[in-house]
Coordinates of C-alpha atoms in Angstrom, one line a residue:
X372 CA -28.8 -21.4 -2.0
X373 CA -24.9 -21.3 -1.5
X374 CA -23.1 -18.1 -0.6
X375 CA -21.3 -18.0 -4.1
X376 CA -24.6 -18.1 -5.6
X377 CA -26.3 -15.6 -3.5
X378 CA -23.7 -13.1 -4.0
X379 CA -23.2 -13.7 -7.5
X380 CA -26.3 -12.1 -8.1
X381 CA -25.7 -9.0 -6.0
X382 CA -24.8 -6.1 -8.5
X383 CA -22.5 -4.5 -5.8
X384 CA -20.3 -7.4 -6.1
X385 CA -20.4 -8.8 -9.4
X386 CA -21.9 -7.4 -12.8
X387 CA -22.5 -9.7 -15.8
X388 CA -22.8 -8.3 -19.8
X389 CA -26.5 -8.3 -19.2
X390 CA -26.2 -5.6 -16.5
X391 CA -23.6 -3.7 -18.3
X392 CA -25.5 -3.6 -21.5
X393 CA -28.4 -1.9 -19.7
X394 CA -26.5 1.1 -18.7
X395 CA -26.4 2.5 -22.2
X396 CA -30.2 3.8 -21.7
X397 CA -29.1 5.4 -18.6
X398 CA -26.0 7.5 -19.8
X399 CA -27.6 9.4 -22.7
X400 CA -26.4 12.9 -21.0
X401 CA -22.9 11.8 -20.8
X402 CA -20.4 13.2 -23.6
X403 CA -16.7 12.3 -24.5
X404 CA -16.6 14.9 -27.1
X405 CA -14.3 17.9 -27.1
X406 CA -17.0 20.2 -26.0
X407 CA -17.7 19.6 -22.6
X408 CA -20.0 21.0 -19.9
X409 CA -18.5 24.1 -17.8
X410 CA -18.4 22.2 -14.7
X411 CA -16.6 19.0 -16.4
X412 CA -13.6 17.6 -14.6
X413 CA -12.0 17.7 -18.1
X414 CA -12.1 21.3 -18.1
X415 CA -10.1 21.5 -15.0
X416 CA -6.7 23.6 -14.7
X417 CA -4.5 20.9 -15.2
X418 CA -6.7 18.8 -17.7
X419 CA -6.3 18.9 -21.1
X420 CA -9.3 19.5 -23.4
X421 CA -10.3 16.5 -25.6
X422 CA -9.0 16.8 -29.4
X423 CA -11.9 14.8 -30.7
X424 CA -11.4 13.5 -34.4
X425 CA -8.4 14.1 -36.5
X426 CA -8.5 15.9 -40.0
X427 CA -7.7 14.4 -43.3
X428 CA -5.9 16.3 -46.0
X429 CA -8.3 16.6 -49.2
X430 CA -6.8 18.7 -51.6
X431 CA -4.8 21.6 -52.5
X432 CA -6.5 24.4 -54.6
X433 CA -6.5 28.0 -55.2
X434 CA -7.8 30.6 -52.5
X435 CA -11.4 31.6 -53.0
X436 CA -13.1 34.5 -51.0
X437 CA -14.0 33.4 -47.6
X438 CA -11.4 30.8 -47.1
X439 CA -9.7 30.9 -43.9
X440 CA -6.3 32.5 -44.3
X441 CA -4.8 30.2 -41.6
X442 CA -5.2 27.5 -44.4
X443 CA -3.1 29.2 -46.7
X444 CA 0.0 27.2 -47.9
X445 CA 2.7 29.7 -48.1
X446 CA 5.2 27.5 -49.8
X447 CA 2.7 26.7 -52.6
X448 CA 1.7 30.4 -52.9
X449 CA 5.3 31.3 -53.0
X450 CA 6.4 29.0 -55.8
X451 CA 3.0 29.6 -58.0
X452 CA 2.7 33.2 -57.4
X453 CA -1.1 32.9 -56.7
X454 CA -2.6 31.8 -53.2
X455 CA -3.5 28.4 -52.6
X456 CA -5.1 26.8 -49.6
X457 CA -5.1 23.4 -48.0
X458 CA -8.4 21.5 -47.8
X459 CA -8.9 19.3 -44.8
X460 CA -12.1 17.1 -43.8
X461 CA -12.8 15.8 -40.3
X462 CA -11.9 12.1 -40.1
X463 CA -15.3 10.0 -39.9
X464 CA -14.7 8.5 -36.4
X465 CA -11.9 7.8 -34.3
X466 CA -10.8 5.0 -32.1
X467 CA -11.5 4.6 -28.3
X468 CA -9.5 2.0 -26.3
X469 CA -10.8 1.2 -22.7
X470 CA -8.3 -0.4 -20.5
X471 CA -10.4 -2.0 -17.4
X472 CA -8.6 -3.5 -14.5
X473 CA -10.2 -6.7 -13.0
X474 CA -7.4 -7.9 -11.0
X475 CA -7.8 -9.4 -7.5
X476 CA -6.6 -6.2 -6.0
X477 CA -9.6 -4.7 -7.5
X478 CA -12.0 -7.0 -5.7
X479 CA -12.3 -5.0 -2.5
X480 CA -14.9 -2.6 -1.0
X481 CA -15.8 -1.6 2.5
X482 CA -18.7 0.8 1.5
X483 CA -21.5 -0.1 -1.1
X484 CA -19.4 -1.6 -4.2
X485 CA -16.2 -3.5 -5.0
X486 CA -13.8 -1.5 -6.8
X487 CA -14.1 -4.0 -9.8
X488 CA -17.6 -3.3 -10.1
X489 CA -17.2 0.4 -10.1
X490 CA -14.3 0.1 -12.9
X491 CA -16.6 -2.2 -15.1
X492 CA -19.7 0.1 -14.7
X493 CA -17.7 3.3 -15.7
X494 CA -16.0 1.2 -18.5
X495 CA -19.4 0.2 -19.8
X496 CA -20.8 3.6 -19.6
X497 CA -17.8 5.2 -21.6
X498 CA -18.1 2.4 -24.1
X499 CA -21.8 3.0 -24.8
X500 CA -21.5 6.7 -25.2
X501 CA -18.4 6.2 -27.5
X502 CA -20.3 4.2 -30.0
X503 CA -23.6 6.3 -29.7
X504 CA -21.4 9.3 -30.6
X505 CA -20.4 7.6 -33.8
X506 CA -16.9 6.4 -32.8
X507 CA -15.0 3.1 -32.7
X508 CA -15.0 1.1 -29.5
X509 CA -12.6 -1.4 -28.1
X510 CA -10.3 -2.3 -25.2
X511 CA -8.3 -4.7 -23.1
X512 CA -10.3 -6.2 -20.1
X513 CA -7.3 -7.8 -17.9
X514 CA -7.3 -9.8 -14.7
X515 CA -4.3 -11.4 -12.9
X516 CA -3.9 -14.3 -15.6
X517 CA -6.3 -13.4 -18.2
X518 CA -6.4 -10.6 -20.9
X519 CA -9.0 -10.0 -23.6
X520 CA -8.2 -7.8 -26.3
X521 CA -10.9 -6.1 -28.3
X522 CA -9.8 -4.0 -31.4
X523 CA -11.9 -0.9 -31.9
X524 CA -15.0 -1.0 -34.1
X525 CA -17.8 0.7 -34.8
X526 CA -20.5 -2.0 -34.8
X527 CA -22.9 -2.7 -31.8
X528 CA -21.5 -6.2 -31.7
X529 CA -18.3 -5.3 -30.9
X530 CA -19.8 -3.4 -27.8
X531 CA -21.5 -6.4 -27.0
X532 CA -18.0 -8.6 -27.2
X533 CA -16.4 -6.0 -25.1
X534 CA -19.0 -6.2 -22.5
X535 CA -19.1 -9.8 -22.6
X536 CA -15.4 -10.2 -21.8
X537 CA -15.9 -7.7 -18.9
X538 CA -18.8 -9.1 -17.2
X539 CA -17.1 -12.7 -17.4
X540 CA -13.8 -11.7 -16.0
X541 CA -15.9 -9.7 -13.2
X542 CA -18.0 -12.6 -12.3
X543 CA -14.9 -14.8 -12.0
X544 CA -13.5 -12.8 -9.2
X545 CA -13.6 -14.3 -5.8
X546 CA -11.6 -13.8 -2.5
X547 CA -10.0 -17.3 -2.7
X548 CA -8.0 -16.5 -6.1
X549 CA -4.4 -17.3 -6.0
X550 CA -3.1 -16.9 -9.3
X551 CA 0.2 -18.3 -10.2
X552 CA 1.0 -15.6 -12.8
X553 CA 0.2 -11.9 -12.7
X554 CA -0.4 -9.3 -15.7
X555 CA 1.1 -6.3 -14.6
X556 CA -0.2 -2.7 -15.4
X557 CA 2.7 -1.9 -17.5
X558 CA 2.1 -4.6 -19.7
X559 CA -1.3 -3.3 -20.6
X560 CA -0.2 0.1 -21.1
X561 CA 2.7 -1.4 -23.5
X562 CA -0.1 -3.3 -25.3
X563 CA -2.4 -0.2 -25.6
X564 CA 0.7 2.0 -27.0
X565 CA 0.9 -0.6 -29.7
X566 CA -2.7 -0.4 -30.5
X567 CA -3.5 3.3 -30.1
X568 CA -0.8 5.1 -32.4
X569 CA -2.4 8.5 -32.7
X570 CA -5.6 10.5 -32.3
X571 CA -7.2 7.9 -30.3
X572 CA -9.2 8.2 -26.8
X573 CA -7.7 5.8 -24.5
X574 CA -9.1 5.4 -20.8
X575 CA -7.7 3.4 -18.2
X576 CA -10.2 2.3 -15.2
X577 CA -8.0 1.1 -12.4
X578 CA -6.8 1.3 -8.8
X579 CA -3.3 1.7 -10.4
X580 CA -1.7 -1.1 -8.1
X581 CA 1.7 -1.9 -9.5
X582 CA 2.6 1.7 -10.6
X583 CA 6.0 2.3 -11.1
X584 CA 8.6 4.7 -12.8
X585 CA 8.1 2.5 -16.0
X586 CA 4.5 3.6 -16.1
X587 CA 5.3 7.4 -16.2
X588 CA 6.9 6.5 -19.6
X589 CA 4.2 4.7 -20.9
X590 CA 1.5 7.1 -20.1
X591 CA 3.6 10.0 -21.5
X592 CA 3.8 8.1 -24.7
X593 CA -0.1 7.5 -24.7
X594 CA -0.7 11.1 -23.8
X595 CA 1.4 12.5 -26.2
X596 CA -0.5 11.6 -29.3
X597 CA -3.8 10.6 -27.9
X598 CA -6.6 11.9 -25.3
X599 CA -5.7 10.0 -22.2
X600 CA -8.1 9.8 -19.4
X601 CA -7.2 8.0 -16.1
X602 CA -10.2 6.9 -14.1
X603 CA -8.9 6.3 -10.5
X604 CA -11.1 3.8 -8.6
X605 CA -10.6 3.7 -4.6
X606 CA -12.2 2.8 -1.6
X607 CA -12.9 5.8 1.3
X608 CA -10.8 3.4 3.5
X609 CA -7.6 4.1 1.6
X610 CA -7.7 7.9 3.1
X611 CA -9.1 7.0 6.5
X612 CA -9.0 3.8 8.5
X613 CA -11.2 3.7 11.3
X614 CA -9.4 2.3 14.5
X615 CA -11.9 -0.5 15.0
X616 CA -11.4 -1.9 11.6
X617 CA -10.0 -5.5 11.1
X618 CA -9.0 -6.6 7.6
X619 CA -7.8 -9.6 5.8
X620 CA -6.1 -8.4 2.6
X621 CA -4.8 -10.6 0.3
X622 CA -2.7 -9.8 -3.2
X623 CA -3.8 -13.0 -4.6
X624 CA -0.6 -14.9 -3.6
X625 CA -0.1 -13.8 0.2
X626 CA -2.5 -13.0 2.8
X627 CA -2.2 -10.6 6.1
X628 CA -4.2 -9.4 8.8
X629 CA -4.7 -5.6 9.2
X630 CA -5.4 -4.3 12.5
X631 CA -6.1 -0.4 12.3
X632 CA -5.8 0.0 15.9
X633 CA -2.0 -0.3 15.2
X634 CA -1.2 3.6 14.3
X635 CA 2.0 2.6 12.5
X636 CA 0.4 0.1 10.4
X637 CA -2.6 2.1 9.6
X638 CA -0.2 5.4 8.7
X639 CA 1.9 3.1 6.4
X640 CA -1.1 1.9 4.3
X641 CA -2.7 5.4 4.1
X642 CA 0.7 6.9 3.2
X643 CA 1.4 4.2 0.3
X644 CA -2.2 5.2 -1.0
X645 CA -1.7 8.8 -0.9
X646 CA 1.7 8.5 -2.5
X647 CA 0.3 6.6 -5.3
X648 CA -2.5 9.5 -6.0
X649 CA 0.0 12.0 -5.6
X650 CA 2.1 10.5 -8.3
X651 CA -0.8 10.3 -10.5
X652 CA -1.4 13.7 -10.2
X653 CA 2.0 14.8 -10.5
X654 CA 2.1 13.1 -14.0
X655 CA -1.5 14.5 -14.9
X656 CA 0.2 18.1 -14.5
X657 CA 3.1 17.1 -16.2
X658 CA 1.7 15.4 -19.4
X659 CA -1.7 17.4 -19.4
X660 CA -4.2 14.3 -18.9
X661 CA -7.1 14.3 -16.4
X662 CA -7.3 12.0 -13.6
X663 CA -11.1 11.1 -12.8
X664 CA -11.7 10.3 -9.2
X665 CA -14.1 7.2 -8.5
X666 CA -15.2 5.7 -5.3
X667 CA -16.9 2.7 -4.3
X668 CA -19.3 4.7 -1.8
X669 CA -21.9 5.2 -4.5
X670 CA -22.8 4.1 -8.3
X671 CA -20.4 4.8 -10.9
X672 CA -23.1 6.6 -13.0
X673 CA -23.9 9.2 -10.4
X674 CA -20.3 9.9 -10.0
X675 CA -19.5 10.1 -13.5
X676 CA -22.4 12.5 -14.4
X677 CA -21.5 14.8 -11.6
X678 CA -17.8 14.7 -12.3
X679 CA -18.8 15.7 -16.1
X680 CA -20.7 18.6 -15.2
X681 CA -24.4 17.0 -15.3
X682 CA -27.2 17.9 -12.9
X683 CA -28.2 14.3 -13.0
X684 CA -25.4 12.9 -10.9
X685 CA -26.5 12.6 -7.2
X686 CA -24.2 13.3 -4.2

């Protein structure tokens, strides 16, 4: 058996659509609805609470005993001389848009999993839960040269198509990739903003490589009218590089050797990673969206359950 064939079957390195579909049965405790467990990261000090589905205006009618006085339409009441209330009903469902980074920068991991695998599994778990709670699911799966857009739909077939695209792109990743053109993170955020106009759930699963000042404007725009959650995928090495470490790193175009015994080089790499995280956290506080940290050191499901306040997540 060739090395490529052997590694392609290792779920720490590649995951296909069948594996991603199987995650639905193991994530039933997770919820992406507004009411969250007390220890959920979405209830954090700087995290905005999920707004859930919006409201549709149904009718204007005269006030009846027991009606909430906050629904009184004071303009109509003043004009008619009789109390009137505005009646709303909750939207039947709402769209969820999952943006999943499968660029070559995500094909990296020094612990247990590749970042691309953690992102794919986390997105699949979210997709299963969105559909199970009665909402529409869709997303954008993007690599360096390929991008698959799936408009949100409330059908199991839509989930399968999304996971099929995700699995195919994940399994196409390999260390020898040399893409001639690249899809930038900002391009994907712009496309998401065109799809998610208002009251959608937008989740981004990425290492946020290529973050720029323009990203702030796009994230602010998405967070203003939607529920935005960023899942920041990282490897423990980004916070501490052991001096004995030797790495060959590629951006898909150029390749360099990293020697962690070179303290200046090691400090520059660590500072760059810390700066990216600090920037995300600053925007999180400013615009009220949560950043959920995920690592390559353990399964995505265990991490998400723990971060969302469920005992089922193992340390």
